[in-house]
Short mmCIF file of C-alpha atoms in Angstrom, two decimals:
data_model
loop_
_atom_site.label_atom_id
_atom_site.label_comp_id
_atom_site.label_asym_id
_atom_site.label_seq_id
_atom_site.Cartn_x
_atom_site.Cartn_y
_atom_site.Cartn_z
CA MET A 453 32.56 -1.97 60.08
CA SER A 454 33.64 -0.24 56.95
CA SER A 455 34.33 -3.59 55.24
CA VAL A 456 30.75 -4.68 56.02
CA ALA A 457 29.39 -1.53 54.42
CA ARG A 458 31.53 -2.04 51.34
CA PHE A 459 30.41 -5.65 51.07
CA ALA A 460 26.76 -4.67 51.39
CA GLY A 461 27.23 -1.97 48.77
CA GLU A 462 28.84 -4.38 46.31
CA GLU A 463 26.05 -6.93 46.82
CA MET A 464 23.38 -4.28 46.38
CA GLY A 465 25.10 -3.17 43.19
CA LYS A 466 25.12 -6.72 41.88
CA MET A 467 21.48 -7.16 42.76
CA LEU A 468 20.32 -3.86 41.28
CA GLY A 469 22.69 -3.86 38.33
CA HIS A 470 23.69 -0.52 36.89
CA GLY A 471 20.23 0.99 37.25
CA PRO A 472 17.66 1.82 34.63
CA ASP A 473 18.93 2.75 31.19
CA PHE A 474 16.96 5.95 30.74
CA GLY A 475 18.53 6.64 27.34
CA SER A 476 17.31 3.32 25.99
CA MET A 477 13.91 3.85 27.56
CA GLY A 478 13.64 7.29 25.96
CA GLN A 479 14.70 5.93 22.57
CA ARG A 480 12.13 3.16 22.77
CA ARG A 481 9.41 5.65 23.75
CA SER A 482 10.32 7.92 20.84
CA MET A 483 10.22 4.97 18.45
CA LEU A 484 6.80 3.90 19.73
CA ASP A 485 5.50 7.47 19.49
CA GLY A 486 6.75 7.63 15.90
CA LYS A 487 5.09 4.35 14.99
CA GLU A 488 1.85 5.55 16.57
CA ALA A 489 1.99 8.79 14.58
CA VAL A 490 2.62 6.88 11.34
CA ALA A 491 -0.28 4.54 12.06
CA GLY A 492 -2.54 7.55 12.67
CA ILE A 493 -1.49 9.19 9.41
CA GLN A 494 -2.04 5.93 7.53
CA GLY A 495 -5.48 5.55 9.08
CA GLU A 496 -6.42 9.11 8.17
CA SER A 497 -5.23 8.61 4.60
CA LEU A 498 -7.30 5.45 4.26
CA ILE A 499 -10.38 7.31 5.50
CA GLU A 500 -9.72 10.19 3.10
CA ARG A 501 -9.18 7.75 0.24
CA ALA A 502 -12.46 6.02 1.02
CA GLY A 503 -14.27 9.37 0.97
CA ILE A 504 -12.74 10.33 -2.36
CA GLN A 505 -13.59 6.90 -3.79
CA ALA A 506 -17.18 7.20 -2.58
CA GLU A 507 -17.53 10.62 -4.23
CA ALA A 508 -16.07 9.23 -7.46
CA ASP A 509 -18.45 6.27 -7.34
CA VAL A 510 -21.45 8.60 -6.93
CA GLU A 511 -20.35 10.82 -9.82
CA SER A 512 -19.67 7.75 -11.95
CA ALA A 513 -23.14 6.40 -11.23
CA LYS A 514 -24.69 9.77 -12.14
CA LEU A 515 -22.79 9.91 -15.44
CA THR A 516 -23.61 6.29 -16.26
CA THR A 517 -27.30 6.87 -15.56
CA ALA A 518 -27.31 10.00 -17.75
CA ALA A 519 -25.51 8.16 -20.55
CA GLN A 520 -27.91 5.21 -20.35
CA SER A 521 -30.85 7.60 -20.46
CA LYS A 522 -29.45 9.35 -23.56
CA LEU A 523 -28.75 5.99 -25.17
CA ALA A 524 -32.30 4.80 -24.51
CA GLY A 525 -33.66 8.05 -26.00
CA ALA A 526 -31.45 7.70 -29.08
CA GLN A 527 -32.47 4.05 -29.50
CA GLN A 528 -36.13 4.99 -29.25
CA GLN A 529 -35.66 7.82 -31.74
CA GLY A 530 -33.76 5.50 -34.07
CA SER A 531 -36.53 2.93 -33.83
CA MET A 532 -39.14 5.58 -34.65
CA VAL A 533 -37.12 6.75 -37.67
CA ALA A 534 -36.74 3.15 -38.83
CA ASP A 535 -40.49 2.57 -38.49
CA LEU A 536 -41.17 5.79 -40.38
CA GLY A 537 -38.76 4.67 -43.10
CA LYS A 538 -40.56 1.34 -43.40
CA GLN A 539 -43.91 3.08 -43.66
CA LEU A 540 -42.64 5.52 -46.28
CA GLY A 541 -41.04 2.66 -48.14
CA GLY A 542 -44.35 0.82 -48.13
CA ILE A 543 -46.23 3.87 -49.33
CA LEU A 544 -43.71 4.62 -52.08
CA GLY A 545 -43.66 0.94 -53.02
CA SER A 546 -47.40 0.99 -53.59
CA PHE A 547 -46.99 3.73 -56.22
CA GLY A 548 -44.40 1.87 -58.18
#
């Protein structure tokens, strides 16, 4: 009877192998957890970058609008000075 038990034990061992490799499973889980953490950090950094870029775009638009407004004012003032110069030139030309 003892030989039957040994035979059954050997066959069960062959069928089940050496059992689960908990070390490998733990390593794999740690690796997956690490990859998940990295992906989360990358996602957060992309969101933060997008927010910073949006703020920069808004400030850039404000500065561009202000500069265009100043340019338009300077062009208008320059045009008025040029017109005044033409008128003065015409008036002075009539005396000469």
